[in-house]
PDB file of C-alpha atoms in Angstrom:
ATOM      1  CA  MET A  22       4.107   5.111 -17.642  1.00  0.00           C
ATOM      2  CA  SER A  23       1.460   5.440 -14.601  1.00  0.00           C
ATOM      3  CA  ASN A  24       1.359   3.371 -11.486  1.00  0.00           C
ATOM      4  CA  PHE A  25      -2.295   3.335 -12.092  1.00  0.00           C
ATOM      5  CA  VAL A  26      -4.769   1.454 -14.548  1.00  0.00           C
ATOM      6  CA  SER A  27      -8.221   2.746 -14.865  1.00  0.00           C
ATOM      7  CA  ALA A  28     -10.730  -0.497 -15.520  1.00  0.00           C
ATOM      8  CA  ALA A  29     -11.217   0.509 -19.202  1.00  0.00           C
ATOM      9  CA  GLU A  30      -7.389   0.368 -19.385  1.00  0.00           C
ATOM     10  CA  LEU A  31      -7.099  -3.267 -17.741  1.00  0.00           C
ATOM     11  CA  ASN A  32     -10.300  -4.439 -19.675  1.00  0.00           C
ATOM     12  CA  GLU A  33      -8.220  -3.848 -22.595  1.00  0.00           C
ATOM     13  CA  LEU A  34      -5.170  -5.519 -21.282  1.00  0.00           C
ATOM     14  CA  LEU A  35      -7.315  -8.752 -20.410  1.00  0.00           C
ATOM     15  CA  LYS A  36      -8.167  -8.934 -24.165  1.00  0.00           C
ATOM     16  CA  SER A  37      -3.917  -7.427 -25.670  1.00  0.00           C
ATOM     17  CA  GLU A  38      -1.659 -11.040 -26.176  1.00  0.00           C
ATOM     18  CA  THR A  39       0.275  -8.677 -22.567  1.00  0.00           C
ATOM     19  CA  PRO A  40       0.778 -11.779 -19.996  1.00  0.00           C
ATOM     20  CA  VAL A  41      -1.771  -9.900 -16.750  1.00  0.00           C
ATOM     21  CA  ARG A  42      -1.903 -11.009 -13.432  1.00  0.00           C
ATOM     22  CA  VAL A  43      -4.777  -9.330 -11.302  1.00  0.00           C
ATOM     23  CA  ILE A  44      -4.848 -10.260  -8.076  1.00  0.00           C
ATOM     24  CA  ASP A  45      -7.724  -9.457  -5.225  1.00  0.00           C
ATOM     25  CA  VAL A  46      -5.931  -7.536  -2.663  1.00  0.00           C
ATOM     26  CA  ARG A  47      -9.210  -7.136  -0.749  1.00  0.00           C
ATOM     27  CA  TRP A  48      -8.356  -5.802   3.546  1.00  0.00           C
ATOM     28  CA  ARG A  49      -9.851  -3.602   5.811  1.00  0.00           C
ATOM     29  CA  LEU A  50      -8.616  -2.848   9.525  1.00  0.00           C
ATOM     30  CA  ASP A  51     -12.447  -3.238  10.103  1.00  0.00           C
ATOM     31  CA  ARG A  52     -12.313  -6.762   8.135  1.00  0.00           C
ATOM     32  CA  PRO A  53      -9.428  -7.793   7.503  1.00  0.00           C
ATOM     33  CA  ASP A  54     -10.095 -11.275   6.280  1.00  0.00           C
ATOM     34  CA  GLY A  55     -11.321 -10.290   2.609  1.00  0.00           C
ATOM     35  CA  ARG A  56     -12.012 -13.676   1.240  1.00  0.00           C
ATOM     36  CA  ALA A  57     -15.373 -13.492   1.665  1.00  0.00           C
ATOM     37  CA  ASP A  58     -16.050 -10.259  -0.682  1.00  0.00           C
ATOM     38  CA  TYR A  59     -13.728 -11.754  -3.165  1.00  0.00           C
ATOM     39  CA  LEU A  60     -16.067 -14.993  -3.196  1.00  0.00           C
ATOM     40  CA  SER A  61     -19.121 -12.958  -3.446  1.00  0.00           C
ATOM     41  CA  ALA A  62     -17.752 -10.742  -6.607  1.00  0.00           C
ATOM     42  CA  HIS A  63     -14.421 -10.206  -7.946  1.00  0.00           C
ATOM     43  CA  ILE A  64     -12.842  -9.074 -11.150  1.00  0.00           C
ATOM     44  CA  PRO A  65     -12.728 -12.678 -13.529  1.00  0.00           C
ATOM     45  CA  GLY A  66      -9.796 -14.842 -13.409  1.00  0.00           C
ATOM     46  CA  SER A  67      -7.924 -12.213 -10.648  1.00  0.00           C
ATOM     47  CA  VAL A  68      -6.363 -14.600  -7.224  1.00  0.00           C
ATOM     48  CA  PHE A  69      -7.263 -13.682  -3.601  1.00  0.00           C
ATOM     49  CA  VAL A  70      -4.533 -12.648  -1.956  1.00  0.00           C
ATOM     50  CA  PRO A  71      -4.527 -12.920   2.153  1.00  0.00           C
ATOM     51  CA  LEU A  72      -2.459  -9.507   2.455  1.00  0.00           C
ATOM     52  CA  ALA A  73      -1.203 -10.979   7.010  1.00  0.00           C
ATOM     53  CA  THR A  74       0.704 -14.029   5.436  1.00  0.00           C
ATOM     54  CA  GLU A  75       1.227 -12.602   1.931  1.00  0.00           C
ATOM     55  CA  LEU A  76       2.193  -9.406   2.312  1.00  0.00           C
ATOM     56  CA  ALA A  77       3.052  -9.091   5.916  1.00  0.00           C
ATOM     57  CA  THR A  78       4.511 -11.689   8.313  1.00  0.00           C
ATOM     58  CA  HIS A  79       3.805 -12.125  12.360  1.00  0.00           C
ATOM     59  CA  GLY A  80       6.263 -10.658  14.926  1.00  0.00           C
ATOM     60  CA  GLU A  81       6.795  -9.090  18.151  1.00  0.00           C
ATOM     61  CA  PRO A  82       4.473  -5.745  18.918  1.00  0.00           C
ATOM     62  CA  SER A  83       7.896  -3.955  19.219  1.00  0.00           C
ATOM     63  CA  GLU A  84       8.106  -5.087  15.475  1.00  0.00           C
ATOM     64  CA  GLY A  85       4.605  -3.707  14.443  1.00  0.00           C
ATOM     65  CA  ARG A  86       1.501  -5.250  13.180  1.00  0.00           C
ATOM     66  CA  HIS A  87       3.045  -6.262  10.042  1.00  0.00           C
ATOM     67  CA  PRO A  88       6.351  -6.783   9.516  1.00  0.00           C
ATOM     68  CA  LEU A  89       7.963  -7.072   6.416  1.00  0.00           C
ATOM     69  CA  PRO A  90       7.309 -10.676   4.985  1.00  0.00           C
ATOM     70  CA  SER A  91      11.210 -12.169   3.226  1.00  0.00           C
ATOM     71  CA  THR A  92      11.782 -11.976  -0.111  1.00  0.00           C
ATOM     72  CA  ARG A  93      11.504 -15.372   0.270  1.00  0.00           C
ATOM     73  CA  THR A  94       8.047 -15.579   0.808  1.00  0.00           C
ATOM     74  CA  LEU A  95       7.071 -12.999  -1.382  1.00  0.00           C
ATOM     75  CA  GLN A  96       8.132 -14.660  -4.080  1.00  0.00           C
ATOM     76  CA  GLU A  97       6.482 -18.216  -2.982  1.00  0.00           C
ATOM     77  CA  ALA A  98       3.508 -16.292  -3.066  1.00  0.00           C
ATOM     78  CA  ALA A  99       3.457 -14.533  -6.011  1.00  0.00           C
ATOM     79  CA  ARG A 100       4.086 -17.749  -7.686  1.00  0.00           C
ATOM     80  CA  ARG A 101       0.765 -19.221  -5.871  1.00  0.00           C
ATOM     81  CA  TRP A 102      -1.092 -16.356  -7.579  1.00  0.00           C
ATOM     82  CA  GLY A 103       0.371 -17.746 -10.843  1.00  0.00           C
ATOM     83  CA  VAL A 104       3.231 -14.502 -11.572  1.00  0.00           C
ATOM     84  CA  ASN A 105       5.916 -15.606 -14.432  1.00  0.00           C
ATOM     85  CA  GLN A 106       9.017 -13.592 -15.354  1.00  0.00           C
ATOM     86  CA  GLY A 107       7.786 -10.675 -16.934  1.00  0.00           C
ATOM     87  CA  ASP A 108       3.920 -10.787 -16.119  1.00  0.00           C
ATOM     88  CA  VAL A 109       1.983  -7.093 -15.689  1.00  0.00           C
ATOM     89  CA  VAL A 110       0.867  -7.443 -11.706  1.00  0.00           C
ATOM     90  CA  VAL A 111      -2.510  -5.660 -11.395  1.00  0.00           C
ATOM     91  CA  ALA A 112      -3.570  -5.553  -8.191  1.00  0.00           C
ATOM     92  CA  TYR A 113      -7.067  -4.034  -6.930  1.00  0.00           C
ATOM     93  CA  ASP A 114      -8.617  -3.657  -3.651  1.00  0.00           C
ATOM     94  CA  ASP A 115     -12.217  -2.219  -1.599  1.00  0.00           C
ATOM     95  CA  ALA A 116     -10.629   0.311   0.329  1.00  0.00           C
ATOM     96  CA  LYS A 117      -9.365   3.236  -2.212  1.00  0.00           C
ATOM     97  CA  GLY A 118      -6.288   1.737  -2.746  1.00  0.00           C
ATOM     98  CA  VAL A 119      -4.784   1.038   0.715  1.00  0.00           C
ATOM     99  CA  SER A 120      -4.160  -2.567   0.607  1.00  0.00           C
ATOM    100  CA  ALA A 121      -3.446  -2.769  -3.301  1.00  0.00           C
ATOM    101  CA  SER A 122      -0.708  -0.248  -2.840  1.00  0.00           C
ATOM    102  CA  ARG A 123       1.142  -2.395  -0.104  1.00  0.00           C
ATOM    103  CA  ALA A 124       1.290  -5.400  -3.162  1.00  0.00           C
ATOM    104  CA  TRP A 125       2.603  -2.478  -5.168  1.00  0.00           C
ATOM    105  CA  TRP A 126       5.135  -1.407  -2.903  1.00  0.00           C
ATOM    106  CA  LEU A 127       6.783  -4.507  -2.275  1.00  0.00           C
ATOM    107  CA  LEU A 128       6.054  -6.576  -6.101  1.00  0.00           C
ATOM    108  CA  ARG A 129       8.525  -2.978  -6.720  1.00  0.00           C
ATOM    109  CA  GLN A 130      11.355  -3.813  -5.249  1.00  0.00           C
ATOM    110  CA  GLY A 131      11.270  -7.199  -6.609  1.00  0.00           C
ATOM    111  CA  GLY A 132      11.213  -5.821  -9.772  1.00  0.00           C
ATOM    112  CA  VAL A 133       7.606  -6.374 -11.190  1.00  0.00           C
ATOM    113  CA  ASP A 134       5.696  -4.743 -13.399  1.00  0.00           C
ATOM    114  CA  VAL A 135       2.785  -4.113 -11.101  1.00  0.00           C
ATOM    115  CA  ARG A 136      -0.175  -1.826 -11.602  1.00  0.00           C
ATOM    116  CA  VAL A 137      -2.744  -0.391  -8.800  1.00  0.00           C
ATOM    117  CA  LEU A 138      -6.729  -0.544 -10.704  1.00  0.00           C
ATOM    118  CA  ASP A 139      -7.706   2.850 -10.134  1.00  0.00           C
ATOM    119  CA  GLY A 140     -11.019   2.952  -7.880  1.00  0.00           C
ATOM    120  CA  GLY A 141     -10.392  -0.303  -7.019  1.00  0.00           C
ATOM    121  CA  ILE A 142     -13.045  -2.582  -7.947  1.00  0.00           C
ATOM    122  CA  ARG A 143     -15.980   0.144  -7.446  1.00  0.00           C
ATOM    123  CA  ALA A 144     -14.533   1.495 -10.466  1.00  0.00           C
ATOM    124  CA  TRP A 145     -14.745  -2.192 -12.547  1.00  0.00           C
ATOM    125  CA  THR A 146     -18.539  -2.988 -11.310  1.00  0.00           C
ATOM    126  CA  ASP A 147     -19.563   0.819 -12.228  1.00  0.00           C
ATOM    127  CA  ALA A 148     -17.820   0.425 -15.381  1.00  0.00           C
ATOM    128  CA  GLY A 149     -20.060  -2.548 -16.206  1.00  0.00           C
ATOM    129  CA  PHE A 150     -17.646  -5.336 -16.731  1.00  0.00           C
ATOM    130  CA  PRO A 151     -18.312  -8.456 -15.867  1.00  0.00           C
ATOM    131  CA  VAL A 152     -17.146 -10.088 -12.271  1.00  0.00           C
ATOM    132  CA  ALA A 153     -17.148 -13.987 -11.150  1.00  0.00           C
ATOM    133  CA  GLY A 154     -17.579 -15.867  -7.414  1.00  0.00           C
ATOM    134  CA  ASP A 155     -14.939 -18.436  -7.858  1.00  0.00           C
ATOM    135  CA  ASP A 156     -12.006 -19.396  -6.023  1.00  0.00           C
ATOM    136  CA  VAL A 157      -9.374 -18.673  -8.577  1.00  0.00           C
ATOM    137  CA  GLN A 158      -6.631 -21.375  -8.453  1.00  0.00           C
ATOM    138  CA  ALA A 159      -4.032 -20.149 -10.863  1.00  0.00           C
ATOM    139  CA  GLU A 160      -1.285 -22.521 -12.473  1.00  0.00           C
ATOM    140  CA  PRO A 161       2.136 -22.288 -10.229  1.00  0.00           C
ATOM    141  CA  GLY A 162       4.503 -18.872 -12.120  1.00  0.00           C
ATOM    142  CA  ASP A 163       7.744 -19.152 -11.981  1.00  0.00           C
ATOM    143  CA  VAL A 164       8.569 -15.345 -10.934  1.00  0.00           C
ATOM    144  CA  VAL A 165      12.283 -14.806  -9.445  1.00  0.00           C
ATOM    145  CA  LEU A 166      12.219 -11.530  -7.711  1.00  0.00           C
ATOM    146  CA  ASP A 167      14.761  -9.243  -6.691  1.00  0.00           C
ATOM    147  CA  GLU A 168      15.748  -9.033  -2.854  1.00  0.00           C
ATOM    148  CA  ILE A 169      12.718  -6.149  -1.333  1.00  0.00           C
ATOM    149  CA  GLY A 170      13.631  -3.646   1.556  1.00  0.00           C
ATOM    150  CA  GLY A 171      15.761  -1.738   0.210  1.00  0.00           C
ATOM    151  CA  ASP A 172      12.738   1.007  -0.160  1.00  0.00           C
ATOM    152  CA  ALA A 173      11.932   0.673   3.376  1.00  0.00           C
ATOM    153  CA  ILE A 174      13.715   2.687   6.659  1.00  0.00           C
ATOM    154  CA  SER A 175      14.404   1.715  10.225  1.00  0.00           C
ATOM    155  CA  ILE A 176      12.688   2.780  13.776  1.00  0.00           C
ATOM    156  CA  ASP A 177      15.911   4.220  14.182  1.00  0.00           C
ATOM    157  CA  GLU A 178      16.429   6.120  10.549  1.00  0.00           C
ATOM    158  CA  ALA A 179      12.722   6.978  11.444  1.00  0.00           C
ATOM    159  CA  ALA A 180      13.493   8.674  14.798  1.00  0.00           C
ATOM    160  CA  SER A 181      15.636  11.494  12.523  1.00  0.00           C
ATOM    161  CA  PHE A 182      14.736  11.293   8.776  1.00  0.00           C
ATOM    162  CA  ALA A 183      13.153  14.355   9.688  1.00  0.00           C
ATOM    163  CA  ASP A 184      16.663  16.180  11.009  1.00  0.00           C
ATOM    164  CA  THR A 185      17.533  16.408   6.976  1.00  0.00           C
ATOM    165  CA  GLY A 186      14.311  15.157   4.864  1.00  0.00           C
ATOM    166  CA  VAL A 187      10.579  15.044   5.571  1.00  0.00           C
ATOM    167  CA  LEU A 188       8.739  12.126   7.981  1.00  0.00           C
ATOM    168  CA  LEU A 189       5.202  12.322   6.593  1.00  0.00           C
ATOM    169  CA  ASP A 190       2.342  10.264   9.140  1.00  0.00           C
ATOM    170  CA  VAL A 191      -0.402   9.851   6.693  1.00  0.00           C
ATOM    171  CA  ARG A 192      -2.916   9.017   9.505  1.00  0.00           C
ATOM    172  CA  ALA A 193      -5.894  11.343  10.240  1.00  0.00           C
ATOM    173  CA  SER A 194      -4.847  14.174  11.596  1.00  0.00           C
ATOM    174  CA  ASP A 195      -6.635  13.102  15.114  1.00  0.00           C
ATOM    175  CA  ARG A 196      -4.857  10.331  15.268  1.00  0.00           C
ATOM    176  CA  TYR A 197      -1.525  12.093  14.270  1.00  0.00           C
ATOM    177  CA  ARG A 198      -3.023  15.227  16.895  1.00  0.00           C
ATOM    178  CA  GLY A 199      -3.153  12.413  19.633  1.00  0.00           C
ATOM    179  CA  GLU A 200      -6.457  12.943  20.181  1.00  0.00           C
ATOM    180  CA  HIS A 201      -7.506   9.491  19.083  1.00  0.00           C
ATOM    181  CA  GLU A 202      -5.944   6.759  18.981  1.00  0.00           C
ATOM    182  CA  PRO A 203      -7.647   2.890  18.225  1.00  0.00           C
ATOM    183  CA  LEU A 204      -5.420   0.449  18.101  1.00  0.00           C
ATOM    184  CA  ASP A 205      -1.973   1.527  19.584  1.00  0.00           C
ATOM    185  CA  PRO A 206      -0.716   1.694  23.455  1.00  0.00           C
ATOM    186  CA  VAL A 207      -0.100   5.537  23.533  1.00  0.00           C
ATOM    187  CA  ALA A 208      -1.219   8.335  21.025  1.00  0.00           C
ATOM    188  CA  GLY A 209       0.343  11.252  19.140  1.00  0.00           C
ATOM    189  CA  HIS A 210       3.201  11.069  16.067  1.00  0.00           C
ATOM    190  CA  ILE A 211       6.834  10.802  15.977  1.00  0.00           C
ATOM    191  CA  PRO A 212       8.448  13.672  16.484  1.00  0.00           C
ATOM    192  CA  GLY A 213       9.097  16.112  13.834  1.00  0.00           C
ATOM    193  CA  ALA A 214       6.366  15.015  11.049  1.00  0.00           C
ATOM    194  CA  LEU A 215       4.353  15.884   9.329  1.00  0.00           C
ATOM    195  CA  ASN A 216       0.534  15.219   8.621  1.00  0.00           C
ATOM    196  CA  VAL A 217      -0.687  14.587   5.198  1.00  0.00           C
ATOM    197  CA  PRO A 218      -3.591  12.328   4.881  1.00  0.00           C
ATOM    198  CA  MET A 219      -4.164   9.748   2.976  1.00  0.00           C
ATOM    199  CA  ALA A 220      -7.517  11.067   2.022  1.00  0.00           C
ATOM    200  CA  ALA A 221      -5.963  14.364   0.499  1.00  0.00           C
ATOM    201  CA  HIS A 222      -5.568  12.340  -2.144  1.00  0.00           C
ATOM    202  CA  LEU A 223      -8.127  11.332  -3.903  1.00  0.00           C
ATOM    203  CA  ASP A 224     -11.697  12.291  -5.007  1.00  0.00           C
ATOM    204  CA  ALA A 225     -14.844  11.471  -4.008  1.00  0.00           C
ATOM    205  CA  GLU A 226     -14.861   8.168  -5.324  1.00  0.00           C
ATOM    206  CA  GLY A 227     -11.038   6.895  -4.279  1.00  0.00           C
ATOM    207  CA  ARG A 228      -9.373   7.649  -7.246  1.00  0.00           C
ATOM    208  CA  ILE A 229      -6.509   9.352  -7.704  1.00  0.00           C
ATOM    209  CA  LEU A 230      -6.472  13.558  -8.032  1.00  0.00           C
ATOM    210  CA  ASP A 231      -4.825  15.128 -10.946  1.00  0.00           C
ATOM    211  CA  THR A 232      -0.286  15.675 -10.801  1.00  0.00           C
ATOM    212  CA  HIS A 233      -0.912  19.670 -10.275  1.00  0.00           C
ATOM    213  CA  THR A 234      -3.226  18.835  -7.589  1.00  0.00           C
ATOM    214  CA  LEU A 235      -0.993  16.061  -5.810  1.00  0.00           C
ATOM    215  CA  GLN A 236       2.199  18.473  -6.321  1.00  0.00           C
ATOM    216  CA  ALA A 237       0.440  21.246  -4.859  1.00  0.00           C
ATOM    217  CA  THR A 238      -0.236  19.364  -1.477  1.00  0.00           C
ATOM    218  CA  PHE A 239       2.968  17.930  -1.438  1.00  0.00           C
ATOM    219  CA  ALA A 240       5.031  21.179  -1.801  1.00  0.00           C
ATOM    220  CA  ALA A 241       2.764  22.925   1.140  1.00  0.00           C
ATOM    221  CA  VAL A 242       4.935  20.539   2.963  1.00  0.00           C
ATOM    222  CA  GLY A 243       7.995  20.955   1.289  1.00  0.00           C
ATOM    223  CA  VAL A 244       7.842  18.514  -0.518  1.00  0.00           C
ATOM    224  CA  THR A 245       9.089  18.637  -4.341  1.00  0.00           C
ATOM    225  CA  GLU A 246      11.470  16.505  -6.547  1.00  0.00           C
ATOM    226  CA  GLY A 247      14.838  15.724  -4.797  1.00  0.00           C
ATOM    227  CA  THR A 248      13.471  16.292  -1.456  1.00  0.00           C
ATOM    228  CA  PRO A 249      14.406  13.284   0.517  1.00  0.00           C
ATOM    229  CA  VAL A 250      10.804  11.832   1.920  1.00  0.00           C
ATOM    230  CA  ALA A 251       9.450   8.695   3.775  1.00  0.00           C
ATOM    231  CA  ALA A 252       5.841   7.901   5.149  1.00  0.00           C
ATOM    232  CA  TYR A 253       4.632   5.978   7.826  1.00  0.00           C
ATOM    233  CA  CYS A 254       1.650   5.084   9.465  1.00  0.00           C
ATOM    234  CA  GLY A 255      -0.513   3.350  11.670  1.00  0.00           C
ATOM    235  CA  SER A 256       1.096  -0.677  10.296  1.00  0.00           C
ATOM    236  CA  GLY A 257       2.703   0.328   7.528  1.00  0.00           C
ATOM    237  CA  ILE A 258       0.300  -0.739   5.264  1.00  0.00           C
ATOM    238  CA  THR A 259      -1.640   3.103   4.145  1.00  0.00           C
ATOM    239  CA  ALA A 260       2.058   4.423   3.915  1.00  0.00           C
ATOM    240  CA  ALA A 261       3.149   2.379   0.610  1.00  0.00           C
ATOM    241  CA  HIS A 262      -0.346   4.678  -0.806  1.00  0.00           C
ATOM    242  CA  THR A 263       1.930   7.647  -0.207  1.00  0.00           C
ATOM    243  CA  ALA A 264       4.895   6.092  -1.808  1.00  0.00           C
ATOM    244  CA  LEU A 265       2.215   5.245  -4.296  1.00  0.00           C
ATOM    245  CA  VAL A 266       1.209   8.948  -4.952  1.00  0.00           C
ATOM    246  CA  LEU A 267       4.608  10.100  -4.395  1.00  0.00           C
ATOM    247  CA  ASP A 268       6.273   8.016  -7.252  1.00  0.00           C
ATOM    248  CA  GLU A 269       3.064   8.482  -9.381  1.00  0.00           C
ATOM    249  CA  ILE A 270       4.321  12.248  -9.432  1.00  0.00           C
ATOM    250  CA  GLY A 271       8.167  11.654 -10.560  1.00  0.00           C
ATOM    251  CA  ILE A 272       8.873  11.680  -6.349  1.00  0.00           C
ATOM    252  CA  GLU A 273      11.277   9.023  -4.564  1.00  0.00           C
ATOM    253  CA  ALA A 274       9.961   7.655  -1.533  1.00  0.00           C
ATOM    254  CA  LYS A 275      10.380   5.441   1.483  1.00  0.00           C
ATOM    255  CA  VAL A 276       8.277   3.381   3.709  1.00  0.00           C
ATOM    256  CA  PHE A 277       8.973   3.378   7.339  1.00  0.00           C
ATOM    257  CA  PRO A 278       6.700  -0.053   7.538  1.00  0.00           C
ATOM    258  CA  GLY A 279       6.822  -0.899  11.650  1.00  0.00           C
ATOM    259  CA  SER A 280       5.080   2.922  12.131  1.00  0.00           C
ATOM    260  CA  TRP A 281       2.936   4.099  15.034  1.00  0.00           C
ATOM    261  CA  SER A 282       2.373   0.688  15.873  1.00  0.00           C
ATOM    262  CA  GLN A 283       5.993  -0.503  16.439  1.00  0.00           C
ATOM    263  CA  TRP A 284       7.319   3.274  17.664  1.00  0.00           C
ATOM    264  CA  SER A 285       4.454   3.478  20.264  1.00  0.00           C
ATOM    265  CA  ASN A 286       5.331  -0.497  21.518  1.00  0.00           C
ATOM    266  CA  THR A 287       8.955   0.492  21.623  1.00  0.00           C
ATOM    267  CA  PRO A 288       9.876   1.433  25.213  1.00  0.00           C
ATOM    268  CA  GLY A 289      12.065   4.907  25.550  1.00  0.00           C
ATOM    269  CA  ARG A 290      10.373   6.413  21.912  1.00  0.00           C
ATOM    270  CA  PRO A 291       9.694   9.715  22.379  1.00  0.00           C
ATOM    271  CA  VAL A 292       5.675  11.321  21.697  1.00  0.00           C
ATOM    272  CA  ALA A 293       4.563  14.655  20.367  1.00  0.00           C
ATOM    273  CA  VAL A 294       0.979  15.808  20.659  1.00  0.00           C
ATOM    274  CA  GLY A 295      -0.958  18.449  18.463  1.00  0.00           C
ATOM    275  CA  ASP A 296      -0.904  20.058  15.195  1.00  0.00           C
ATOM    276  CA  GLN A 297       2.645  20.684  15.438  1.00  0.00           C
ATOM    277  CA  PRO A 298       5.919  18.696  14.553  1.00  0.00           C
ATOM    278  CA  GLY A 299       7.094  18.746  18.067  1.00  0.00           C
TER     279      GLY A 299
END
């Protein structure tokens, strides 16, 4: 079964007898609080999810910008969204699936049947389906989550991961090369990491590419079925999208949630620059 649903599939799912909870995870680096966008137009019945407080927690700079929430925090949040045991959860955003994939990555670890709306809110509106402007407050759910964190790697594991597997840096290529760093104190990448930007997996409309193309992209950097692979980005959000895409083609991947924001704020960690792993 696919991790993605199309707008038409979601519309049919909502009309079926299947218990579905839709969550709006609008968040972008240039607009971290997506509530205003949610209130302007969202999928009817969807609940707004503030990524920074429910899909992440706050910590010291040495922990990265978006440390993982505790299982308890995530469970309390999911219950606030109205998620009950056995529900299907569909996450969407307006950022090509980047923030919705963070919800997918965390909830899947918690044992939830979760999907991502391919193409996000734009795909929904382009299909002509209705939107709403209310602030949905769901009846509290009763979901019980499994312990999360097993699909994450630590900073020390990230440091040595390329020795036995493939470590993917999924940021834009200029950030990987160290030519541009808008957010963190040091520019460059983790030595040994290979660059496969998240955008390589999407078409112009922000929808996932076909399986053959995805397989070829990853095979070009040595990632095939059975390859140990982990991904990192700036702060652990975009890397979850790469984990989602890899899972879609049958490849299990870990995520380094601290990502470059943790690595670059930790004294003594080596830095590589240029277009080679280093």
